[in-house]
């Protein structure tokens, strides 16, 4: 990890507050993400981690605050725009296209990149065919990378959970994102599956230089692979820094282990 | 034998017309996961628009040729259906992103009544006719094979051809194009589709436009057979068993389901009718669909529902 070349701030979250009616999901959250780093967001259940991700992804609109991506500042993000700017994501609860094959699921991640005319596509001629082959090759590389060659044509609904999580990651990778938002990619997995997933995340970060924003509950995993960690509790930021700094933070310890009164 | 074949052919062609209406349901369900109750109302609305446009354009431009006025009216009605699609997306669906299927179903129920009312107040509520210049006279075929030959209704035959062509086009669109893939993706999961940059709003407009055109073709063919009147909206109810039989998510399913229902209706009426007193045609489809629900709830070609417990 020491060889890693962490760059400038690519994503900057400033003073985000989000509430649903009277429930305050996030209160005045600020943190930044640097290029090529693995930035984790941790916190107990209900701390607002997924809400934070959904604000970055444009699913929720925060009432206060702003988000900057590559110097452009937005008061709220728009889902479609986020995708075109190069931010991909996976989901805590699997959100795959269940009726479609693994191949089609990952292929759908390249939707934004397919430019040829719909008529040419339907007839499979000329530039459309070349483009289809090119995208198919890219998808095949992802399938190889995630080691799911055997399930190419299987409808994803029939795959075991751990593999579905990989397809979810594959679909996000197909977008060739600059920033990848991973919402609990290892939730509900056994040790081996977790190790595989860790390896994939590290490889993506390492080989493609993709910046990763990771939400994860498994403290061991988070402390092992993260460059920096943000800690949320009840919608407030209680810690921010390297894994070692965060682990030494008394607020973090009390949030996780409780305090003595 | 000749009589059997004649009944079979009649059934197949009637089935193709059911399939056409069923296709409207399947399209919207496939692409947005909404069971569109308003499909029948859309058929009525489109047919009304087309019938009146043909009348008006004939009067205004002094064109007597029914083919020319029909063509103009078809284009006009298609534009109207595009507008309907846009309005439905802008004012109804856009506000219901990520909602339950039931919510969306109720919304389409509302759209049904709205369209039925609007159609009749805009275009009038009497009986109109659509004349697309289809030959109405039946022909005899295979006269040298069977004695007396087989009676074939030319109008039904052309209608079936049109329907088949439309189906082929739609299948290619869904399976081979990236827009088709995007449509299928949206049907499965709104949020995930958004996360990979599929513009939900545009997709919905596209699919309702396509469904509008399918409704228009169905309305045109049914309208030229039966006349354009309020009862056209209930044609959709006849297509419900077809959808159940074929599966809500399958374009080929809609076709095969339509053919089975069409043939089943005719054959049962002819061959079973006199045992139980006739009138089978009206309820046969529903009973068949009911039986199917017991055995294969997802329909013949529907996607098997796998739930992890």
XYZ file of C-alpha atoms in Angstrom:
570
model
C 0.000 0.000 0.000
C 2.989 2.239 0.497
C 3.641 2.335 -3.241
C 0.214 3.758 -3.895
C 0.075 7.112 -5.499
C -2.751 8.966 -3.797
C -3.739 12.097 -5.678
C -5.748 15.238 -5.107
C -9.228 15.491 -3.686
C -11.645 14.146 -6.291
C -14.852 14.116 -4.283
C -15.578 16.668 -1.594
C -18.623 16.482 0.624
C -19.359 19.769 2.421
C -21.718 20.222 5.358
C -24.341 17.767 4.174
C -27.539 17.560 6.225
C -30.384 15.270 5.288
C -33.627 14.661 7.117
C -36.737 12.651 6.422
C -39.561 14.536 8.091
C -38.443 14.833 11.725
C -35.752 12.173 11.442
C -32.286 13.568 10.980
C -30.358 11.043 8.932
C -27.248 13.181 8.465
C -26.151 16.301 10.306
C -23.468 18.576 8.918
C -21.241 15.906 7.427
C -18.042 16.936 5.654
C -15.272 14.746 4.336
C -13.268 14.338 1.189
C -12.050 11.508 -0.982
C -8.678 11.605 -2.703
C -7.991 10.094 -6.068
C -6.890 6.408 -6.039
C -7.538 5.917 -2.329
C -9.818 3.479 -0.551
C -11.971 5.591 1.700
C -14.247 3.757 4.105
C -17.345 4.965 5.857
C -18.089 3.034 9.016
C -20.517 3.323 11.872
C -23.111 1.341 13.800
C -26.413 0.389 12.146
C -28.532 3.426 11.360
C -25.559 5.778 11.519
C -26.385 7.189 8.084
C -23.760 5.437 5.975
C -26.069 4.354 3.189
C -27.838 7.722 3.296
C -24.477 9.372 2.705
C -23.818 7.141 -0.277
C -27.299 7.828 -1.625
C -26.642 11.570 -1.438
C -23.434 11.183 -3.444
C -25.272 8.926 -5.881
C -28.204 11.308 -6.351
C -30.872 9.040 -4.918
C -31.431 11.445 -1.994
C -31.333 15.207 -2.082
C -29.705 16.682 1.008
C -31.469 19.770 2.377
C -28.215 21.537 3.259
C -24.696 21.341 1.908
C -22.896 20.691 -1.334
C -20.923 17.986 -3.071
C -17.972 18.718 -5.363
C -16.738 16.270 -7.922
C -13.593 17.162 -9.855
C -14.011 20.818 -8.943
C -17.633 21.061 -10.025
C -19.963 21.840 -7.120
C -23.533 20.583 -6.862
C -26.190 21.278 -4.223
C -27.592 17.878 -5.054
C -26.602 15.209 -7.506
C -28.690 13.744 -10.305
C -28.578 9.958 -10.747
C -28.099 10.025 -14.473
C -25.506 12.777 -14.341
C -23.581 10.973 -11.607
C -23.303 7.933 -13.846
C -22.152 9.978 -16.838
C -19.519 11.700 -14.696
C -18.027 8.314 -13.840
C -19.345 7.358 -10.427
C -20.525 3.762 -10.212
C -22.077 1.964 -7.274
C -23.141 -1.362 -5.879
C -26.033 -1.991 -3.537
C -26.364 -3.162 0.037
C -29.422 -5.218 -0.829
C -28.766 -6.750 -4.188
C -30.356 -4.751 -6.959
C -29.543 -6.853 -9.968
C -31.680 -7.391 -13.035
C -32.809 -10.820 -11.897
C -34.398 -12.023 -15.098
C -31.340 -11.209 -17.192
C -28.209 -13.313 -17.608
C -24.903 -12.444 -15.932
C -23.647 -11.285 -19.311
C -26.620 -8.999 -19.934
C -26.416 -7.576 -16.431
C -22.808 -6.590 -16.846
C -23.427 -5.494 -20.416
C -26.127 -3.139 -19.194
C -23.400 -1.346 -17.262
C -21.973 -0.279 -20.607
C -25.240 1.255 -21.698
C -23.924 4.799 -21.485
C -20.982 3.903 -23.698
C -22.979 2.463 -26.571
C -23.311 5.162 -29.149
C -24.380 3.545 -32.381
C -27.711 4.066 -34.027
C -30.526 1.897 -32.743
C -31.484 0.777 -36.269
C -27.955 -0.402 -36.999
C -27.926 -2.196 -33.645
C -31.138 -4.021 -34.476
C -29.737 -5.168 -37.795
C -26.281 -5.934 -36.322
C -24.447 -4.314 -39.195
C -21.435 -2.095 -39.768
C -20.183 0.075 -36.923
C -22.889 -1.201 -34.578
C -21.582 -4.735 -34.809
C -17.990 -3.652 -34.236
C -19.105 -1.622 -31.248
C -21.071 -4.531 -29.815
C -18.023 -6.788 -30.130
C -15.812 -4.196 -28.472
C -18.152 -3.862 -25.514
C -18.556 -7.589 -25.299
C -14.779 -7.933 -25.030
C -14.685 -5.421 -22.208
C -17.423 -7.360 -20.430
C -15.546 -10.619 -20.930
C -12.478 -9.094 -19.272
C -14.603 -8.201 -16.267
C -16.075 -11.701 -16.181
C -12.553 -13.154 -16.192
C -11.414 -10.718 -13.546
C -14.285 -11.666 -11.231
C -13.870 -15.377 -11.997
C -17.469 -15.948 -13.003
C -16.828 -17.401 -16.471
C -18.930 -20.471 -15.751
C -22.067 -18.440 -15.056
C -22.039 -16.167 -18.099
C -25.455 -17.244 -19.396
C -27.119 -18.019 -16.069
C -29.976 -15.749 -15.008
C -28.557 -13.942 -11.968
C -31.617 -14.780 -9.879
C -30.412 -18.373 -9.807
C -26.889 -17.634 -8.555
C -25.839 -17.963 -4.934
C -25.650 -14.752 -2.948
C -21.887 -14.363 -2.992
C -21.767 -14.609 -6.774
C -24.641 -12.161 -7.161
C -22.562 -9.684 -5.179
C -19.765 -10.181 -7.705
C -22.119 -9.551 -10.609
C -23.259 -6.371 -8.883
C -19.620 -5.290 -8.699
C -19.099 -6.363 -12.315
C -21.954 -4.232 -13.541
C -20.524 -1.197 -11.776
C -17.045 -1.965 -13.167
C -18.449 -2.159 -16.692
C -19.065 1.574 -16.483
C -15.320 2.025 -16.062
C -15.973 4.383 -13.183
C -13.418 6.759 -11.707
C -15.088 6.462 -8.346
C -16.729 3.296 -7.144
C -19.228 3.439 -4.285
C -19.508 0.061 -2.569
C -22.376 -0.361 -0.133
C -21.507 -3.280 2.160
C -20.042 -5.514 -0.543
C -19.180 -8.176 2.027
C -22.369 -8.230 4.062
C -23.680 -11.717 4.670
C -20.621 -13.450 3.251
C -18.535 -16.217 4.756
C -14.823 -15.797 5.359
C -13.693 -17.137 1.989
C -16.194 -15.045 0.082
C -15.054 -11.998 2.033
C -11.437 -12.719 1.175
C -12.321 -12.998 -2.510
C -14.255 -9.761 -2.433
C -11.414 -7.968 -0.616
C -9.025 -9.160 -3.280
C -11.306 -7.845 -6.034
C -11.680 -4.471 -4.378
C -7.940 -4.149 -3.822
C -7.213 -5.254 -7.388
C -9.672 -2.784 -8.865
C -8.092 -0.038 -6.803
C -4.593 -1.147 -7.627
C -4.810 -2.090 -11.301
C -7.295 0.441 -12.606
C -6.546 3.197 -10.103
C -10.239 3.384 -9.301
C -11.066 5.431 -6.248
C -13.180 3.375 -3.856
C -15.664 4.623 -1.283
C -16.501 1.635 0.876
C -19.192 1.063 3.446
C -18.463 -2.002 5.504
C -19.270 -3.466 8.878
C -16.415 -5.900 9.172
C -13.860 -3.907 11.143
C -11.036 -6.266 10.278
C -11.623 -5.744 6.581
C -12.011 -1.994 6.874
C -8.865 -1.503 8.906
C -6.892 -3.778 6.588
C -7.695 -2.270 3.240
C -8.666 1.361 3.857
C -6.371 4.316 3.404
C -8.622 6.618 5.404
C -11.814 6.076 7.377
C -14.800 8.281 8.243
C -16.842 7.248 11.286
C -20.495 8.198 11.539
C -22.795 7.755 14.521
C -26.426 8.918 14.675
C -25.893 10.936 11.511
C -22.910 12.860 12.889
C -19.263 12.523 12.022
C -17.324 11.397 15.069
C -14.017 10.456 13.538
C -11.928 10.844 10.405
C -8.420 9.711 9.626
C -6.166 6.729 9.004
C -7.289 3.386 10.452
C -4.823 3.745 13.323
C -6.019 7.252 14.174
C -9.646 6.214 14.081
C -9.043 3.196 16.287
C -7.414 5.402 18.883
C -10.265 7.941 18.843
C -12.184 7.754 22.177
C -15.477 8.850 20.540
C -15.227 5.991 18.097
C -14.492 3.501 20.832
C -17.484 4.659 22.860
C -19.767 4.546 19.832
C -18.818 0.957 19.187
C -18.318 -0.372 22.683
C -20.461 1.992 24.740
C -19.221 4.252 27.548
C -19.059 3.728 31.240
C -21.157 6.181 33.175
C -60.942 -32.301 -42.118
C -61.497 -29.191 -44.205
C -63.960 -27.905 -41.640
C -61.485 -28.511 -38.850
C -58.759 -26.657 -40.724
C -61.107 -23.796 -41.426
C -61.962 -23.474 -37.737
C -58.297 -23.733 -36.852
C -57.308 -20.973 -39.279
C -60.127 -18.756 -38.079
C -58.932 -19.342 -34.522
C -55.317 -18.596 -35.360
C -56.201 -15.304 -36.983
C -58.502 -14.261 -34.155
C -55.692 -15.249 -31.800
C -53.246 -12.960 -33.568
C -55.571 -10.052 -32.854
C -55.758 -10.945 -29.171
C -52.000 -11.187 -29.182
C -51.793 -7.660 -30.488
C -53.658 -6.273 -27.492
C -51.781 -8.561 -25.107
C -48.538 -7.207 -26.531
C -49.387 -3.784 -25.171
C -49.605 -5.205 -21.649
C -46.388 -7.159 -22.009
C -44.414 -4.213 -23.352
C -45.188 -1.921 -20.471
C -44.826 -4.674 -17.895
C -41.476 -5.761 -19.289
C -40.102 -2.290 -19.381
C -41.443 -0.709 -16.248
C -42.829 -3.520 -14.125
C -46.237 -1.881 -14.246
C -49.348 -3.822 -15.078
C -50.943 -1.221 -17.286
C -54.653 -1.356 -16.679
C -55.068 1.533 -19.104
C -54.089 -0.510 -22.169
C -57.740 -0.966 -23.188
C -58.437 2.720 -22.744
C -55.382 3.471 -24.877
C -56.742 1.208 -27.619
C -60.043 3.070 -27.505
C -58.383 6.474 -27.371
C -56.111 5.697 -30.318
C -58.924 4.238 -32.399
C -61.178 7.228 -31.680
C -58.401 9.628 -32.643
C -57.689 7.753 -35.840
C -61.362 7.437 -36.868
C -62.072 11.123 -36.333
C -58.806 12.287 -37.920
C -59.609 10.237 -41.013
C -63.059 11.837 -41.147
C -61.775 15.373 -40.576
C -58.821 15.157 -42.933
C -61.090 13.734 -45.625
C -63.473 16.664 -45.247
C -60.858 19.366 -44.849
C -58.577 18.332 -47.689
C -61.239 16.852 -49.908
C -59.492 13.506 -50.234
C -61.778 10.627 -51.068
C -59.283 7.782 -51.049
C -59.665 5.920 -47.746
C -56.044 4.712 -47.845
C -54.635 8.244 -47.993
C -56.873 9.609 -45.247
C -56.158 6.532 -43.142
C -52.442 7.035 -43.503
C -52.731 10.690 -42.503
C -54.990 9.772 -39.618
C -52.608 7.013 -38.490
C -49.723 9.459 -38.315
C -51.904 12.004 -36.541
C -53.111 9.443 -34.027
C -49.535 8.244 -33.467
C -48.532 11.810 -32.586
C -51.489 11.995 -30.200
C -50.370 8.737 -28.546
C -46.816 10.105 -28.177
C -48.282 13.134 -26.413
C -50.316 10.854 -24.148
C -47.147 8.899 -23.327
C -45.257 12.074 -22.497
C -48.050 13.425 -20.307
C -48.376 10.113 -18.423
C -44.633 10.054 -17.743
C -44.399 13.738 -16.803
C -47.414 13.960 -14.535
C -47.906 10.446 -13.191
C -44.950 8.060 -13.412
C -42.184 10.544 -12.674
C -43.623 11.070 -9.216
C -43.911 7.361 -8.536
C -40.313 6.222 -9.125
C -39.318 3.364 -6.799
C -42.896 2.838 -5.613
C -44.648 -0.493 -5.135
C -46.218 -2.246 -8.114
C -49.654 -1.878 -6.547
C -49.296 1.887 -6.376
C -48.417 2.003 -10.037
C -51.311 -0.312 -10.901
C -53.730 2.007 -9.124
C -52.261 4.935 -11.019
C -52.928 3.198 -14.330
C -56.483 2.513 -13.165
C -56.871 6.259 -12.761
C -55.351 6.816 -16.190
C -57.922 4.381 -17.620
C -60.907 6.451 -16.526
C -59.218 9.676 -17.462
C -58.416 8.473 -20.983
C -61.879 7.003 -21.524
C -63.497 10.279 -20.508
C -61.048 12.506 -22.354
C -61.252 10.424 -25.524
C -64.988 10.656 -25.668
C -65.175 14.361 -24.879
C -62.490 15.202 -27.443
C -63.559 12.893 -30.220
C -67.236 12.234 -29.483
C -68.980 9.175 -28.187
C -70.978 7.807 -31.115
C -69.935 4.860 -33.218
C -67.350 5.698 -35.861
C -65.804 3.589 -38.529
C -62.225 3.131 -39.616
C -61.840 2.232 -43.262
C -58.264 1.290 -44.096
C -59.311 -0.203 -47.399
C -58.829 -3.803 -46.303
C -60.632 -6.270 -48.576
C -63.589 -7.688 -46.725
C -64.530 -10.506 -49.065
C -63.492 -14.013 -48.076
C -61.544 -16.239 -50.467
C -61.459 -19.958 -50.955
C -58.046 -21.620 -50.684
C -56.754 -25.168 -51.153
C -59.684 -25.952 -53.445
C -57.801 -28.759 -55.152
C -56.897 -30.410 -51.839
C -60.279 -30.454 -50.157
C -63.668 -30.598 -51.679
C -65.088 -27.090 -51.621
C -61.818 -25.647 -50.305
C -61.303 -23.667 -47.112
C -62.954 -20.335 -46.503
C -60.392 -17.709 -45.525
C -61.331 -14.275 -44.302
C -59.003 -11.901 -46.139
C -59.408 -9.100 -43.623
C -58.396 -11.337 -40.746
C -55.511 -12.650 -42.783
C -54.033 -9.200 -43.432
C -54.644 -8.190 -39.847
C -52.725 -11.245 -38.690
C -49.872 -10.376 -41.055
C -49.654 -6.833 -39.701
C -49.661 -8.130 -36.147
C -46.948 -10.686 -36.922
C -44.709 -8.036 -38.491
C -45.117 -5.761 -35.483
C -44.232 -8.582 -33.127
C -41.090 -9.464 -35.069
C -39.943 -5.844 -34.967
C -40.514 -5.559 -31.244
C -38.669 -8.792 -30.483
C -35.607 -7.564 -32.324
C -35.828 -4.210 -30.574
C -35.915 -5.834 -27.132
C -33.266 -8.481 -27.675
C -30.715 -6.823 -29.918
C -30.492 -3.139 -29.067
C -28.973 -1.371 -26.107
C -32.222 0.529 -25.617
C -34.009 -2.796 -25.410
C -31.521 -3.964 -22.793
C -32.049 -0.724 -20.892
C -35.804 -1.297 -21.005
C -35.412 -4.780 -19.550
C -33.067 -3.422 -16.903
C -35.554 -0.774 -15.841
C -38.241 -3.428 -15.532
C -36.132 -5.370 -13.055
C -34.852 -2.631 -10.796
C -35.387 1.113 -11.043
C -32.638 2.099 -8.659
C -29.996 -0.147 -10.127
C -30.888 1.030 -13.607
C -30.431 4.620 -12.516
C -27.089 3.831 -10.935
C -25.633 2.723 -14.253
C -26.910 5.829 -15.961
C -30.076 4.642 -17.611
C -32.348 7.674 -17.774
C -35.568 6.346 -16.266
C -37.754 9.162 -17.528
C -36.672 8.845 -21.126
C -37.060 5.066 -21.037
C -40.591 5.396 -19.730
C -41.559 7.857 -22.433
C -40.109 5.490 -25.054
C -41.950 2.452 -23.778
C -45.279 4.233 -23.410
C -44.842 5.596 -26.936
C -44.235 2.083 -28.249
C -47.211 0.784 -26.276
C -49.232 3.687 -27.679
C -48.361 2.676 -31.227
C -49.216 -0.958 -30.472
C -52.545 0.231 -29.027
C -53.084 2.279 -32.158
C -52.471 -0.683 -34.454
C -54.747 -2.846 -32.310
C -57.393 -0.122 -32.258
C -57.135 0.311 -36.007
C -57.593 -3.370 -36.758
C -60.263 -4.037 -34.145
C -61.940 -0.750 -35.047
C -62.129 -1.609 -38.710
C -63.650 -4.982 -37.799
C -66.112 -3.948 -35.100
C -66.469 -0.191 -35.493
C -64.966 2.318 -33.095
C -67.092 2.518 -29.989
C -66.796 2.434 -26.241
C -66.858 -1.358 -26.109
C -63.423 -1.342 -27.750
C -61.972 -0.569 -24.320
C -63.188 -3.949 -23.122
C -61.195 -5.725 -25.829
C -58.362 -5.433 -23.353
C -60.227 -7.675 -20.956
C -60.275 -10.347 -23.627
C -56.512 -10.104 -23.774
C -56.041 -10.680 -20.046
C -56.229 -14.489 -20.244
C -53.754 -14.308 -23.111
C -51.277 -12.488 -20.912
C -51.763 -14.937 -18.065
C -51.277 -17.864 -20.404
C -48.250 -16.506 -22.199
C -46.543 -14.828 -19.264
C -46.463 -11.123 -18.506
C -42.827 -10.719 -19.418
C -42.616 -12.468 -22.753
C -43.279 -11.046 -26.198
C -43.352 -14.494 -27.840
C -45.557 -15.576 -24.930
C -48.148 -12.981 -25.871
C -48.239 -14.362 -29.393
C -48.397 -18.023 -28.493
C -50.894 -17.273 -25.738
C -53.031 -15.335 -28.204
C -52.952 -18.171 -30.711
C -53.815 -20.798 -28.090
C -56.725 -18.747 -26.807
C -57.960 -17.934 -30.315
C -57.801 -21.528 -31.497
C -59.129 -22.890 -28.191
C -62.125 -20.583 -28.284
C -63.119 -21.517 -31.805
C -62.484 -25.245 -31.506
C -64.249 -25.544 -28.169
C -67.259 -23.638 -29.479
C -67.509 -25.859 -32.530
C -66.676 -29.231 -31.040
C -67.751 -28.932 -27.410
C -70.498 -26.376 -27.906
C -73.380 -28.751 -28.548
C -72.600 -30.898 -25.504
C -72.948 -28.096 -23.004
C -75.292 -25.810 -24.836
C -73.002 -23.367 -26.655
C -71.761 -19.929 -25.649
C -68.399 -21.393 -24.685
C -66.425 -18.822 -26.634
C -67.189 -16.118 -24.081
C -65.799 -17.819 -21.008
C -63.454 -20.461 -22.396
C -60.396 -18.211 -22.348
C -60.847 -17.315 -18.710
C -61.247 -20.912 -17.602
C -58.169 -21.895 -19.575
C -56.210 -19.072 -17.961
C -57.441 -20.084 -14.528
C -56.305 -23.654 -15.121
C -52.935 -22.344 -16.210
C -52.531 -20.219 -13.117
C -52.774 -23.358 -11.030
C -50.046 -25.160 -12.934
C -47.693 -22.434 -14.129
C -48.386 -19.140 -12.383
C -45.670 -17.373 -14.350
C -47.259 -18.350 -17.683
C -45.850 -20.410 -20.521
C -42.844 -18.206 -21.233
C -42.785 -16.046 -18.154
C -39.644 -15.687 -16.123
C -39.646 -18.191 -13.333
C -39.927 -16.430 -10.012
C -37.165 -17.565 -7.726
C -37.329 -16.330 -4.184
C -34.656 -16.991 -1.646
C -36.078 -17.591 1.766
